[in-house]
Short mmCIF file of C-alpha atoms in Angstrom, two decimals:
data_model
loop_
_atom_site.label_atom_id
_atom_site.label_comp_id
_atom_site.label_asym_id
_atom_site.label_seq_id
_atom_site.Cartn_x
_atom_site.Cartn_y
_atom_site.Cartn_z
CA UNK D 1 81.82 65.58 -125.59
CA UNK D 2 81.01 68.85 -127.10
CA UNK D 3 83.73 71.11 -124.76
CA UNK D 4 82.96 74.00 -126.69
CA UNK D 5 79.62 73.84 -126.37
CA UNK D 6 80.05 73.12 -122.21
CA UNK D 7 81.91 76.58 -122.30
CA UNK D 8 79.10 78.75 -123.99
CA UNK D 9 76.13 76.81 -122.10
CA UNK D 10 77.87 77.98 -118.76
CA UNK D 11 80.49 80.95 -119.27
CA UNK D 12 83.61 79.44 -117.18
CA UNK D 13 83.46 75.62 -116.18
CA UNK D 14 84.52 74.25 -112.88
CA UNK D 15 86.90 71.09 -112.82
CA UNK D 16 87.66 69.60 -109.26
CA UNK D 17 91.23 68.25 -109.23
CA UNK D 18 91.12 64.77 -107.47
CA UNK D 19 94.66 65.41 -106.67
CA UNK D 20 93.59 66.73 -103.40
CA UNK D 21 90.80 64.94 -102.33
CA UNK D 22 90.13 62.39 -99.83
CA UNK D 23 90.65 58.87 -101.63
CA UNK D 24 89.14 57.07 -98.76
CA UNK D 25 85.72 58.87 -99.41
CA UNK D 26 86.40 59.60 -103.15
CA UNK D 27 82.61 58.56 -103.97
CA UNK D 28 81.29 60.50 -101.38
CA UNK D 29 83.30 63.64 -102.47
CA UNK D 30 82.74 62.92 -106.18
CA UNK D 31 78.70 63.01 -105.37
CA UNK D 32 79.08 66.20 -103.39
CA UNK D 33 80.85 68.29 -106.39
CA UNK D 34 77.97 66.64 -108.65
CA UNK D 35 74.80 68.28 -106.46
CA UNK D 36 77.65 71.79 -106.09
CA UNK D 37 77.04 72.09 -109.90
CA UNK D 38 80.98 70.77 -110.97
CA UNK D 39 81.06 70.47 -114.46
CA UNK D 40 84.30 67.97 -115.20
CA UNK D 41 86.39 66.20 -113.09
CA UNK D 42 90.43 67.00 -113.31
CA UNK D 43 93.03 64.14 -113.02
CA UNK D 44 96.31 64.87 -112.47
CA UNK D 45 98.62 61.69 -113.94
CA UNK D 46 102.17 62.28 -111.93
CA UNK D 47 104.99 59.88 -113.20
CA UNK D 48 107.66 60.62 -110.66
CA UNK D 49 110.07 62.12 -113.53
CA UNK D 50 108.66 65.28 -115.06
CA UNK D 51 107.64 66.04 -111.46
CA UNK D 52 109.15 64.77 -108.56
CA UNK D 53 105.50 63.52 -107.34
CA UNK D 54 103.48 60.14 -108.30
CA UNK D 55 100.17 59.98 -108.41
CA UNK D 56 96.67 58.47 -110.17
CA UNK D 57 96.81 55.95 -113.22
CA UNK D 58 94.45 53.68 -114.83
CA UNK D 59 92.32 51.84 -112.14
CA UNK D 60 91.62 55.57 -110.30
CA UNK D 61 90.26 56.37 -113.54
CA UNK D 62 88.32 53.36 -114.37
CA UNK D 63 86.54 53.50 -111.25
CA UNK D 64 85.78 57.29 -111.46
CA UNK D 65 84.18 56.52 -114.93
CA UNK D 66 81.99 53.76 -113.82
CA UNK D 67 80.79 56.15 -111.18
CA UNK D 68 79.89 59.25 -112.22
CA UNK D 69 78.95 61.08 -115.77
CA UNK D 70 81.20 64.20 -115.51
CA UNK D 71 83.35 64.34 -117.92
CA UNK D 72 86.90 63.23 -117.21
CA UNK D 73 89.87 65.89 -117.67
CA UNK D 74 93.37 64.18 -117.62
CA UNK D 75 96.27 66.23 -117.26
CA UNK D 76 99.59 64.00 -117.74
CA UNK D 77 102.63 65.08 -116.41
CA UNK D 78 104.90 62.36 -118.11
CA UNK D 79 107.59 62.02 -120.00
CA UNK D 80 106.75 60.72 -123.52
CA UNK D 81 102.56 61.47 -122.88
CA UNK D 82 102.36 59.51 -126.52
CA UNK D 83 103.31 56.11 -124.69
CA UNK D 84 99.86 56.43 -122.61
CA UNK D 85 97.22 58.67 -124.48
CA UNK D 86 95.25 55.68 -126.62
CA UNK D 87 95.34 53.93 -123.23
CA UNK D 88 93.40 57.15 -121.74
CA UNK D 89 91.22 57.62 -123.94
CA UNK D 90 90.42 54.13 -123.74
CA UNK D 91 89.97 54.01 -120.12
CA UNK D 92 87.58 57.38 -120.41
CA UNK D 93 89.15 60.24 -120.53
CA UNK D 94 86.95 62.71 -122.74
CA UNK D 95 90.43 65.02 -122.21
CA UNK D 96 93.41 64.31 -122.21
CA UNK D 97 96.29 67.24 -121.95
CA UNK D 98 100.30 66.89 -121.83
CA UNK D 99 103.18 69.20 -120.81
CA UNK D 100 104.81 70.41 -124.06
CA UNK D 101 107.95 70.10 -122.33
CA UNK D 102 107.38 66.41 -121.70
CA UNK D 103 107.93 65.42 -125.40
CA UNK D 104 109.96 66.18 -128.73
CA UNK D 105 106.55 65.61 -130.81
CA UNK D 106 103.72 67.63 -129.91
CA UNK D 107 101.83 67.87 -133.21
CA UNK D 108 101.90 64.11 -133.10
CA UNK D 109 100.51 63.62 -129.96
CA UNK D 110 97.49 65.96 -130.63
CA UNK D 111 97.00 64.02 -133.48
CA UNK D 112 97.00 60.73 -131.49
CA UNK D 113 94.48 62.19 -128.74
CA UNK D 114 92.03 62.95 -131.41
CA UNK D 115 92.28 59.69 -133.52
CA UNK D 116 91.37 58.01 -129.97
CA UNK D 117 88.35 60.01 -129.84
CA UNK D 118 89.19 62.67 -126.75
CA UNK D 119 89.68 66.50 -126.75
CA UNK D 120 93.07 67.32 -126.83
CA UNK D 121 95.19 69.98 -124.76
CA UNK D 122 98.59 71.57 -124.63
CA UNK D 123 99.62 72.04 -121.20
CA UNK D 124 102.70 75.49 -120.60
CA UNK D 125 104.24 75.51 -117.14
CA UNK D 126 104.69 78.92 -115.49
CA UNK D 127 108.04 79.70 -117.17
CA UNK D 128 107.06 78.03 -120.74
CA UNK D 129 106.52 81.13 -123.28
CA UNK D 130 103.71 81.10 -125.50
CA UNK D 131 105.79 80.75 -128.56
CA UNK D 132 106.23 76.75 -127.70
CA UNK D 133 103.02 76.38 -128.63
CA UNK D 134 101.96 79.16 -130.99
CA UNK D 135 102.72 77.02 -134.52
CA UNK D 136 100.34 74.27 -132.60
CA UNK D 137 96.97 76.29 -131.62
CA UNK D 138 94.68 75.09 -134.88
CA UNK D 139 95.39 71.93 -133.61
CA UNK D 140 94.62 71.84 -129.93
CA UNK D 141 90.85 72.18 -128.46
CA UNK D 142 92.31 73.31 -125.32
CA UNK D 143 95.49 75.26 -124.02
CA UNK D 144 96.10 74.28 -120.17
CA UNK D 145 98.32 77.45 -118.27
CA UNK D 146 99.72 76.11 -115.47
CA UNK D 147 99.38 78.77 -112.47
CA UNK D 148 101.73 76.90 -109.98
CA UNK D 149 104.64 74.71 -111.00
CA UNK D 150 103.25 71.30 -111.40
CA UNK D 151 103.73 68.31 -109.03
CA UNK D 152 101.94 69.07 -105.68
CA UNK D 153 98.31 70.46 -104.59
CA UNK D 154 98.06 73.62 -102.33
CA UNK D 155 100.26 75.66 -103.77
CA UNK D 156 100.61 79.92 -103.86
CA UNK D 157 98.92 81.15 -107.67
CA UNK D 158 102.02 83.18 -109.25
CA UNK D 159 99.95 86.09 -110.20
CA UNK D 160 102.34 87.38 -113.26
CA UNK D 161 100.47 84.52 -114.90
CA UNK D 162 97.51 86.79 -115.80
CA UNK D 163 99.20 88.20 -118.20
CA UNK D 164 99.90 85.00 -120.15
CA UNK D 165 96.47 84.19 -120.40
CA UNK D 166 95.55 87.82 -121.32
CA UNK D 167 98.14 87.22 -124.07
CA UNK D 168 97.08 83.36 -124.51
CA UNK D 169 93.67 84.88 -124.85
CA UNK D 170 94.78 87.95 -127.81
CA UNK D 171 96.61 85.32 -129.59
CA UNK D 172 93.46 82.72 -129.81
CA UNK D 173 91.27 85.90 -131.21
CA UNK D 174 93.86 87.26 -133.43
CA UNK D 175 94.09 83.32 -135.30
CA UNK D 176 90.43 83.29 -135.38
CA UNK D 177 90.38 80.27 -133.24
CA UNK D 178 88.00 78.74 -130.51
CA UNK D 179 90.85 76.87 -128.70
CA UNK D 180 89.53 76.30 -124.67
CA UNK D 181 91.88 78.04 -122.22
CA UNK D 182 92.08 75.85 -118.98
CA UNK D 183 94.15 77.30 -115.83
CA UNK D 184 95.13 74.94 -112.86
CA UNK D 185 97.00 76.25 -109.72
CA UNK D 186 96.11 77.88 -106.82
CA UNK D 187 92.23 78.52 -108.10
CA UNK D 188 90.16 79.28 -105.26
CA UNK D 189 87.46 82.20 -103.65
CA UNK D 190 90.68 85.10 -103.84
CA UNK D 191 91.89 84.13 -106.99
CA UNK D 192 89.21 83.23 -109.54
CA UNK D 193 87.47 86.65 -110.46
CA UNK D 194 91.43 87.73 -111.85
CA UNK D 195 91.36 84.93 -113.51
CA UNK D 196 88.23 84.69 -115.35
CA UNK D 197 88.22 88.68 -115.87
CA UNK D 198 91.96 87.51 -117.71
CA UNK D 199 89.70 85.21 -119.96
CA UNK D 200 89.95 81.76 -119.12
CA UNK D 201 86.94 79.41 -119.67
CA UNK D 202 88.07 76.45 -117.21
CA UNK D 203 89.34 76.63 -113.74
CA UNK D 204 90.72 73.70 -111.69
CA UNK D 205 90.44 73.90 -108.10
CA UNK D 206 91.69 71.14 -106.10
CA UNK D 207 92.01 72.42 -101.92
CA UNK D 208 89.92 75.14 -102.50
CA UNK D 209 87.03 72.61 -103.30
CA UNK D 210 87.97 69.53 -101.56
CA UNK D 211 89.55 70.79 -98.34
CA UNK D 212 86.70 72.77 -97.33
CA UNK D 213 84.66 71.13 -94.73
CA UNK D 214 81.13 70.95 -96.60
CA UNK D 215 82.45 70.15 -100.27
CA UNK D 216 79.14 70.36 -102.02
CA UNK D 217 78.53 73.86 -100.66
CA UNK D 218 82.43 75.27 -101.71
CA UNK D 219 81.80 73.96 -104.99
CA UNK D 220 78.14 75.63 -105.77
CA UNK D 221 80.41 78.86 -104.39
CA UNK D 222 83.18 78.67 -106.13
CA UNK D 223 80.83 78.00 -109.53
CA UNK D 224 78.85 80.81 -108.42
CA UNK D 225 81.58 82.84 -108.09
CA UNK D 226 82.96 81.77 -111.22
CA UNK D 227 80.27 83.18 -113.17
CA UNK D 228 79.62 86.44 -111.52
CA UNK D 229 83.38 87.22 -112.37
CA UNK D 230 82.30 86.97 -116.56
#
């Protein structure tokens, strides 16, 4: 998958976070963000440890791939992402992203996500500076700012955010670099024309898009939406 590409075909890509969907009519959901225009699908991998929350793992994913041809986003929130990334990628994850607070060896597991064939992303929670990642840009396709501390769906976006991606988006410029700026948290009709005006190219929505009561039409509004904001 050519995410690069995805990002200057549409201006700002929508990913649906399964997080917060309906498992018992998962297809059904999945096939209304389809016809709403989604462009990826967003799984958030909870181990219980990093966050106090557990949630999707392989099978989740293994069905999801067999059933639709969105690509597959995978955020892990694990300690020691490098245990699981080949198994991933291997499952169908076209990316895969990790908390850089979740391991002592980024660089490496970059490096591991792209030897298995997938995109790879540095995730920052809220309070993580820049400068954790800043030595590590020319090697990630894609920088994930968390907007909410991770763990659970529905939460408030922490607005002083903004100016991390603002910054997030100077830095990216200043290197010369086309790294993919993703932001998850609290995404939804009030929120994403600050964010996309602060320059980010991906937006995760989980309730916004999958607690409204017609999903399909949400989606086409929120991607809608989305672009209007560029």
């Amino acid at each position: 998958m050519n995410l690069l590409k995805l990002v200057k075909e549409n201006g700002v890509l929508l990913a649906p976070s399964v997080l917060s969907a309906d498992l018992w009519r998962l297809e059904d959901d999945i096939r209304s963000i389809e016809r709403g225009g989604a462009h990826l699908i967003h799984l958030d991998v909870m181990d219980g440890v990093f966050v106090p929350n557990i949630s999707m793992g392989f099978p989740l994913l293994d069905a999801l791939r067999e059933r639709t041809s969105l690509p597959l986003d995978v955020h892990l929130m694990i300690v020691e992402p490098e245990r699981y990334v080949e198994r991933f990628v291997k499952a169908g994850a076209e990316i895969v992203s990790f908390q850089v607070e979740a391991t002592y060896h980024p660089h490496r597991v970059l490096g591991m996500i792209k030897e298995a064939g997938a995109k790879a992303g540095m995730v920052l929670n809220p309070g993580t500076p820049l400068s954790a990642i800043e030595h590590l840009l020319e090697e990630a396709d894609m920088v994930l700012v968390m907007s909410v501390n991770p763990g659970f769906g529905g939460q408030r976006f922490i607005s002083s955010v903004l100016n991390k991606i603002e910054a997030l988006v100077s830095l990216v410029k200043q290197k010369g670099l086309s790294t993919v700026i993703e932001v998850d948290g609290g995404l939804g009709e009030s929120t994403i024309p600050s964010v996309v005006k602060a320059g980010a190219q991906v937006l995760v929505a989980g309730s916004a898009v999958f607690g409204a009561e017609d999903v399909e039409s949400e989606t086409r509004k929120l991607v809608n939406l989305a672009k209007l904001s560029l």
